CSV table of C-alpha atoms in Angstrom, one decimal:
chain,number,residue,atom,x,y,z
A,325,MET,CA,57.0,-207.1,6.0
A,326,LEU,CA,55.9,-205.3,8.8
A,327,SER,CA,58.3,-202.6,8.0
A,328,ALA,CA,57.2,-202.2,4.7
A,329,SER,CA,53.8,-201.7,5.1
A,330,ILE,CA,54.6,-199.1,8.0
A,331,ARG,CA,57.4,-197.4,5.1
A,332,SER,CA,53.9,-197.1,2.9
A,333,SER,CA,51.7,-196.3,5.3
A,334,VAL,CA,54.0,-193.1,5.5
A,335,LEU,CA,54.3,-192.5,2.5
A,336,GLU,CA,51.0,-193.0,1.7
A,337,ILE,CA,50.3,-190.0,4.9
A,338,LYS,CA,53.1,-187.6,3.2
A,339,ARG,CA,51.2,-188.0,0.0
A,340,ILE,CA,48.0,-187.0,0.9
A,341,ALA,CA,49.3,-184.0,3.5
A,342,SER,CA,51.2,-182.8,0.0
A,343,VAL,CA,47.8,-183.1,-1.8
A,344,HIS,CA,45.7,-181.0,1.0
A,345,MET,CA,48.4,-178.1,1.4
A,346,ARG,CA,48.3,-177.9,-2.4
A,347,LYS,CA,44.7,-177.1,-2.3
A,348,GLU,CA,44.5,-175.0,0.8
A,349,ARG,CA,47.3,-172.4,-1.3
A,350,ARG,CA,45.1,-172.5,-4.3
A,351,ASP,CA,42.8,-171.9,-2.0
A,352,VAL,CA,44.3,-169.0,-0.4
A,353,GLU,CA,45.8,-167.7,-3.6
A,354,SER,CA,42.3,-167.2,-5.1
A,355,GLN,CA,40.5,-165.7,-1.8
A,356,SER,CA,43.8,-163.4,-2.0
A,357,SER,CA,43.3,-162.5,-6.2
A,358,SER,CA,39.6,-162.1,-5.0
A,359,LYS,CA,40.3,-159.4,-2.5
A,360,THR,CA,43.0,-157.7,-4.0
A,361,SER,CA,40.5,-158.0,-7.2
A,362,PHE,CA,37.9,-156.7,-5.3
A,363,CYS,CA,39.7,-153.8,-3.3
A,364,THR,CA,40.6,-152.8,-6.2
A,365,ARG,CA,37.4,-152.5,-7.9
A,366,HIS,CA,36.1,-150.9,-4.6
A,367,GLY,CA,39.0,-148.2,-5.2
A,368,LEU,CA,38.8,-146.7,-8.5
A,369,TRP,CA,35.1,-146.4,-7.4
A,370,TRP,CA,35.7,-143.7,-4.8
A,371,THR,CA,38.3,-142.6,-7.0
A,372,PHE,CA,36.1,-142.1,-10.1
A,373,GLY,CA,32.8,-141.2,-8.5
A,374,ILE,CA,33.8,-139.5,-5.1
A,375,ASP,CA,37.6,-138.1,-5.1
A,376,ILE,CA,38.0,-137.0,-8.2
A,377,PRO,CA,34.4,-135.1,-8.4
A,378,LEU,CA,35.1,-133.9,-4.7
A,379,LEU,CA,38.7,-132.6,-6.2
A,380,LEU,CA,37.4,-130.4,-9.1
A,381,ILE,CA,34.4,-129.0,-7.0
A,382,LEU,CA,37.3,-127.5,-4.6
A,383,LEU,CA,39.1,-126.5,-7.5
A,384,ALA,CA,36.6,-124.4,-9.5
A,385,LEU,CA,35.7,-122.7,-5.9
A,386,ILE,CA,39.2,-121.8,-5.5
A,387,GLY,CA,39.3,-120.2,-8.8
A,388,LEU,CA,35.6,-118.9,-8.8
A,389,PHE,CA,37.4,-117.0,-5.6
A,390,GLU,CA,40.2,-116.1,-7.4
A,391,LEU,CA,38.9,-114.4,-10.1
A,392,GLY,CA,36.1,-112.7,-8.0
A,393,VAL,CA,33.1,-114.4,-9.2
A,394,ILE,CA,32.1,-115.5,-5.3
A,395,PRO,CA,32.4,-111.7,-3.5
A,396,ASN,CA,35.9,-110.9,-1.6
A,397,HIS,CA,35.7,-108.9,2.4
A,398,LYS,CA,37.0,-105.3,1.9
A,399,ALA,CA,38.1,-104.4,5.5
A,400,GLY,CA,38.6,-100.7,4.6
A,401,PHE,CA,41.4,-98.9,5.0
A,402,TYR,CA,42.5,-95.3,6.7
A,403,CYS,CA,43.3,-92.0,4.4
A,404,ASN,CA,46.5,-91.4,3.9
A,405,ASP,CA,48.4,-94.4,5.1
A,406,PRO,CA,51.6,-94.6,4.5
A,407,ALA,CA,51.4,-98.7,5.1
A,408,LEU,CA,49.8,-98.3,2.0
A,409,ASN,CA,51.2,-95.9,-0.2
A,410,PHE,CA,54.2,-98.1,-1.7
A,411,PRO,CA,54.4,-98.2,-5.5
A,412,PHE,CA,53.8,-101.3,-7.6
A,413,ASN,CA,57.1,-102.2,-8.7
A,414,GLY,CA,56.4,-106.5,-9.8
A,415,ASP,CA,56.9,-109.4,-7.9
A,416,THR,CA,60.9,-110.9,-7.4
A,417,VAL,CA,59.4,-114.3,-7.4
A,418,THR,CA,56.2,-114.4,-10.0
A,419,THR,CA,52.9,-116.7,-9.3
A,420,GLU,CA,54.0,-118.2,-12.6
A,421,ILE,CA,57.4,-118.9,-11.2
A,422,LEU,CA,56.1,-120.1,-8.1
A,423,MET,CA,53.4,-122.5,-9.6
A,424,SER,CA,55.6,-123.9,-12.0
A,425,THR,CA,58.0,-124.5,-9.2
A,426,LEU,CA,55.3,-125.8,-6.9
A,427,LEU,CA,53.9,-128.5,-9.8
A,428,ALA,CA,57.4,-129.4,-11.4
A,429,GLY,CA,59.5,-129.1,-8.7
A,430,PRO,CA,58.5,-132.2,-6.5
A,431,LEU,CA,58.4,-134.6,-9.1
A,432,VAL,CA,61.2,-134.6,-10.6
A,433,PHE,CA,62.6,-134.5,-7.3
A,434,PHE,CA,60.5,-137.3,-6.1
A,435,ALA,CA,61.2,-139.5,-9.4
A,436,ILE,CA,65.5,-138.5,-9.3
A,437,THR,CA,65.8,-139.5,-5.2
A,438,GLU,CA,63.6,-142.8,-5.7
A,439,TYR,CA,65.2,-144.4,-8.6
A,440,ILE,CA,68.6,-143.6,-6.6
A,441,PHE,CA,67.2,-145.1,-3.6
A,442,VAL,CA,64.5,-147.6,-4.4
A,443,TYR,CA,64.8,-151.5,-4.1
A,444,VAL,CA,63.8,-154.0,-6.8
A,445,ASP,CA,64.0,-157.7,-6.9
A,446,TYR,CA,65.1,-159.8,-10.2
A,447,SER,CA,61.1,-159.8,-10.9
A,448,GLU,CA,60.5,-155.9,-11.2
A,449,SER,CA,61.4,-153.2,-13.4
A,450,ARG,CA,62.9,-150.2,-10.8
A,451,ILE,CA,61.8,-147.6,-13.4
A,452,ARG,CA,58.4,-149.7,-13.0
A,453,ARG,CA,58.8,-149.0,-8.8
A,454,THR,CA,60.4,-145.4,-8.9
A,455,CYS,CA,56.9,-144.7,-11.3
A,456,ILE,CA,54.7,-146.6,-8.4
A,457,ASN,CA,56.6,-144.8,-5.4
A,458,THR,CA,56.6,-141.4,-6.8
A,459,PHE,CA,53.1,-141.3,-7.0
A,460,TYR,CA,51.7,-142.2,-4.1
A,461,LEU,CA,54.5,-139.5,-3.4
A,462,TYR,CA,53.2,-136.9,-5.4
A,463,ARG,CA,50.3,-137.6,-4.2
A,464,THR,CA,50.6,-136.9,-0.5
A,465,TYR,CA,52.3,-133.7,-1.5
A,466,ILE,CA,49.7,-132.7,-3.7
A,467,TYR,CA,47.1,-133.6,-1.2
A,468,GLY,CA,48.5,-131.2,1.4
A,469,LEU,CA,49.2,-128.6,-1.2
A,470,ILE,CA,45.4,-128.1,-2.6
A,471,MET,CA,44.4,-128.1,1.3
A,472,ASN,CA,47.3,-125.2,1.5
A,473,LEU,CA,46.0,-123.6,-0.9
A,474,SER,CA,42.0,-123.6,0.4
A,475,ILE,CA,43.1,-122.8,3.6
A,476,VAL,CA,44.6,-118.9,2.0
A,477,GLU,CA,42.5,-118.0,-0.9
A,478,VAL,CA,39.3,-118.6,2.2
A,479,MET,CA,40.9,-116.3,4.6
A,480,LYS,CA,42.0,-113.9,1.8
A,481,GLY,CA,38.5,-113.6,0.5
A,482,ILE,CA,37.4,-113.5,4.5
A,483,VAL,CA,40.0,-110.6,5.8
A,484,GLY,CA,40.2,-108.7,3.1
A,485,SER,CA,43.3,-107.0,4.1
A,486,PRO,CA,44.7,-104.1,2.3
A,487,ARG,CA,48.0,-104.3,1.0
A,488,PRO,CA,51.0,-102.3,1.0
A,489,THR,CA,50.5,-101.5,-2.9
A,490,PHE,CA,46.5,-100.6,-2.1
A,491,PHE,CA,46.3,-97.1,-3.3
A,492,ASP,CA,48.9,-97.6,-6.6
A,493,LEU,CA,46.9,-100.7,-7.4
A,494,CYS,CA,42.9,-99.7,-6.2
A,495,GLU,CA,43.3,-95.7,-6.5
A,496,PRO,CA,39.8,-95.8,-4.0
A,497,ASP,CA,37.2,-93.5,-4.9
A,498,ALA,CA,36.7,-92.1,-1.4
A,499,GLY,CA,40.6,-91.9,-0.8
A,500,LYS,CA,40.7,-88.2,-3.3
A,501,THR,CA,38.1,-86.8,-1.3
A,502,CYS,CA,38.8,-88.1,2.9
A,503,ASN,CA,41.2,-85.9,4.6
A,504,GLY,CA,43.0,-86.6,7.8
A,505,THR,CA,43.5,-90.5,9.8
A,506,GLU,CA,39.6,-90.9,9.0
A,507,TYR,CA,38.9,-94.3,8.6
A,508,VAL,CA,37.0,-95.8,5.3
A,509,LYS,CA,34.8,-98.5,5.1
A,510,ASP,CA,33.2,-98.7,1.9
A,511,PHE,CA,34.8,-97.7,-1.5
A,512,LYS,CA,35.4,-98.5,-4.8
A,513,CYS,CA,38.6,-99.0,-7.1
A,514,THR,CA,38.9,-96.0,-10.2
A,515,SER,CA,42.3,-97.1,-11.4
A,516,THR,CA,43.1,-97.4,-15.3
A,517,LYS,CA,46.9,-98.0,-15.3
A,518,TYR,CA,45.8,-102.1,-13.6
A,519,ALA,CA,43.4,-104.8,-14.6
A,520,SER,CA,40.3,-105.2,-12.6
A,521,TRP,CA,42.0,-108.2,-11.1
A,522,TYR,CA,45.2,-106.7,-9.9
A,523,GLN,CA,42.1,-103.9,-8.5
A,524,MET,CA,40.6,-106.7,-6.6
A,525,ASP,CA,44.1,-108.6,-5.1
A,526,SER,CA,44.8,-105.0,-3.5
A,527,TYR,CA,42.9,-105.9,-0.8
A,528,ARG,CA,43.8,-109.6,-0.5
A,529,SER,CA,47.0,-109.6,1.7
A,530,PHE,CA,46.1,-111.6,4.4
A,531,PRO,CA,47.8,-114.6,4.3
A,532,SER,CA,51.1,-114.2,2.4
A,533,GLY,CA,49.7,-117.6,-0.1
A,534,HIS,CA,53.4,-117.1,-1.7
A,535,THR,CA,54.8,-117.8,1.9
A,536,SER,CA,52.1,-120.2,3.0
A,537,LEU,CA,53.1,-122.4,-0.5
A,538,SER,CA,56.9,-121.9,-1.0
A,539,VAL,CA,57.2,-122.8,3.0
A,540,TYR,CA,54.8,-125.8,2.6
A,541,CYS,CA,57.2,-127.0,-0.5
A,542,GLY,CA,60.6,-126.3,0.2
A,543,LEU,CA,59.5,-128.2,4.1
A,544,PHE,CA,57.8,-131.5,2.8
A,545,LEU,CA,61.1,-131.4,0.2
A,546,ALA,CA,63.9,-131.4,3.1
A,547,TRP,CA,61.8,-133.7,5.1
A,548,TYR,CA,61.3,-136.5,2.9
A,549,LEU,CA,65.3,-136.3,2.2
A,550,GLN,CA,65.8,-136.2,5.8
A,551,ARG,CA,63.7,-139.3,6.6
A,552,ARG,CA,64.4,-141.4,3.0
A,553,ALA,CA,68.1,-140.0,2.0
A,554,PHE,CA,70.0,-138.7,4.6
A,555,ASN,CA,72.8,-141.7,5.8
A,556,TRP,CA,76.4,-140.8,7.3
A,557,SER,CA,77.6,-143.5,6.1
A,558,HIS,CA,77.3,-142.6,2.4
A,559,ARG,CA,79.4,-141.5,0.9
A,560,SER,CA,78.9,-138.0,0.0
A,561,ILE,CA,78.0,-137.1,3.6
A,562,PHE,CA,76.8,-133.3,2.7
A,563,MET,CA,74.9,-133.2,0.0
A,564,VAL,CA,71.6,-134.5,1.4
A,565,PRO,CA,72.2,-131.3,3.6
A,566,MET,CA,73.2,-128.9,1.0
A,567,LEU,CA,69.7,-130.4,-0.7
A,568,GLN,CA,67.7,-129.1,2.3
A,569,LEU,CA,69.2,-126.2,3.0
A,570,LEU,CA,68.6,-125.5,-0.7
A,571,CYS,CA,64.9,-126.4,-0.2
A,572,ILE,CA,64.8,-124.0,2.8
A,573,SER,CA,66.7,-121.3,1.0
A,574,TYR,CA,64.1,-121.6,-1.8
A,575,ALA,CA,61.2,-120.9,0.7
A,576,ALA,CA,63.3,-117.8,2.7
A,577,VAL,CA,63.1,-116.2,-0.7
A,578,CYS,CA,59.6,-116.3,-1.7
A,579,SER,CA,59.0,-115.2,1.7
A,580,LEU,CA,61.2,-112.3,2.3
A,581,THR,CA,60.8,-110.7,-1.2
A,582,ARG,CA,57.0,-110.2,-0.9
A,583,ILE,CA,58.2,-107.7,2.0
A,584,THR,CA,60.5,-106.7,0.1
A,585,ASP,CA,58.8,-105.7,-2.6
A,586,HIS,CA,56.5,-104.3,-0.6
A,587,ARG,CA,53.1,-107.1,-1.6
A,588,HIS,CA,52.3,-108.1,1.8
A,589,HIS,CA,53.0,-107.0,5.4
A,590,TRP,CA,55.3,-108.7,7.8
A,591,TRP,CA,52.8,-110.4,9.3
A,592,ASP,CA,50.9,-111.8,6.5
A,593,VAL,CA,54.3,-113.5,5.9
A,594,LEU,CA,54.5,-115.2,9.3
A,595,VAL,CA,51.0,-116.2,9.3
A,596,GLY,CA,51.7,-117.6,5.8
A,597,SER,CA,54.7,-119.0,7.2
A,598,ILE,CA,52.7,-120.7,9.7
A,599,ILE,CA,50.1,-122.4,7.7
A,600,GLY,CA,52.4,-123.6,5.0
A,601,LEU,CA,54.1,-125.4,8.6
A,602,ALA,CA,50.7,-126.5,9.6
A,603,THR,CA,50.2,-128.2,6.4
A,604,VAL,CA,53.5,-129.8,6.2
A,605,LEU,CA,52.5,-131.7,9.8
A,606,TYR,CA,49.4,-132.3,8.4
A,607,ALA,CA,50.3,-134.3,5.0
A,608,VAL,CA,53.3,-136.0,6.2
A,609,ILE,CA,52.3,-137.1,9.8
A,610,ILE,CA,48.3,-137.1,10.3
A,611,SER,CA,47.6,-138.3,6.9
A,612,SER,CA,49.2,-142.0,6.8
A,613,ASN,CA,46.0,-143.1,5.3
A,614,PHE,CA,48.7,-142.5,2.0
A,615,SER,CA,50.7,-145.3,2.9
A,616,TYR,CA,52.1,-147.6,-0.1
A,617,ASP,CA,53.6,-151.0,0.2
A,618,HIS,CA,57.3,-150.9,-1.2
A,619,SER,CA,58.4,-154.3,-1.5
A,620,LYS,CA,55.8,-157.6,-2.3
A,621,ILE,CA,54.5,-159.6,0.3
A,622,GLY,CA,55.5,-162.4,1.9
A,623,ASP,CA,59.3,-162.2,0.2
A,624,LEU,CA,61.0,-162.8,3.7
A,625,LYS,CA,64.7,-162.9,2.0
A,626,SER,CA,63.2,-159.2,0.1
A,627,GLN,CA,62.5,-158.0,3.6
A,628,GLU,CA,65.3,-158.9,5.2
A,629,SER,CA,67.3,-156.8,2.4
A,630,ARG,CA,65.0,-154.0,2.3
A,631,GLN,CA,65.6,-152.3,5.9
A,632,THR,CA,66.2,-148.9,5.3
A,633,VAL,CA,64.1,-146.2,4.9
A,634,ARG,CA,60.5,-146.3,6.6
A,635,THR,CA,59.1,-142.4,6.9
A,636,LEU,CA,56.1,-141.1,8.0
A,637,LEU,CA,55.0,-140.7,4.7
A,638,TYR,CA,55.2,-144.5,3.8
A,639,ASP,CA,55.6,-147.7,5.9
A,640,GLU,CA,57.6,-150.1,3.2
A,641,ARG,CA,56.7,-153.5,5.4
A,642,ARG,CA,52.8,-152.3,5.0
A,643,PRO,CA,50.2,-154.1,2.9
A,644,ALA,CA,49.4,-152.1,0.1
A,645,THR,CA,46.5,-150.4,-0.1
A,646,VAL,CA,44.2,-148.8,-2.8
A,647,SER,CA,42.5,-145.7,-2.3
């Protein structure tokens, strides 16, 4: 009888403990759900109330700089300067080609790479996870790209350095009457061959925007491949290095053709390269607030099988953040 009493007491204790554990689990899940809902609302408020308006203001300012609505400084020139007397023959890499590759290329690149390397379990769609990963990677990329463009536009507007094709594009009025190597500070473009935008752009040489943007794009993609897809144990050991070489070659071609086309001086290209490198380092190392969880919290089995790549762009074991 005593043994039966003890057994019933033990069973009762287990039942009570089980009830308490289920209650605590429901409380934790409820708190987690409530916290996630709050973070989502908080993140959306910051995104639509602060981030997007600031981004639109910044893009508007860049557009006003580019269109000349916000005045640009004119640095002046020396009469008969041979370094500014090259004919304008167009661009090997046009602005349209550059911007299309800068915006569309990385998006496709991220999507294909993530689809190949992403981990998914039975409860998740591979395409959905690929889209989420691609979104957060592309957001980081665009953040650095806009910062790069902003720095270049401000420097162009402040310095106002003449291009090597300055005399052909601008045909400054003072250049027709000055003698020798006299320095001309005030001038007005009088060209009838080129539109007003080309005339204004003739004294926006420093630094090279093509160079800074292409270097940023090429190095960002090469860095991403190194941290995400590079592994000597893969079946193809040369695929990733060849793709990295292609990315760096893209940056080199866009940069060096600015000199061979006589669209920039060599120091413009050098400084543009430095800006591109600096913004890449900022985007992938310093701006760690773009981290995103690529795994499900609490799924220990998935965490064990997901020991792939933890990059400086995202950490797969960090909690999900909404911004």
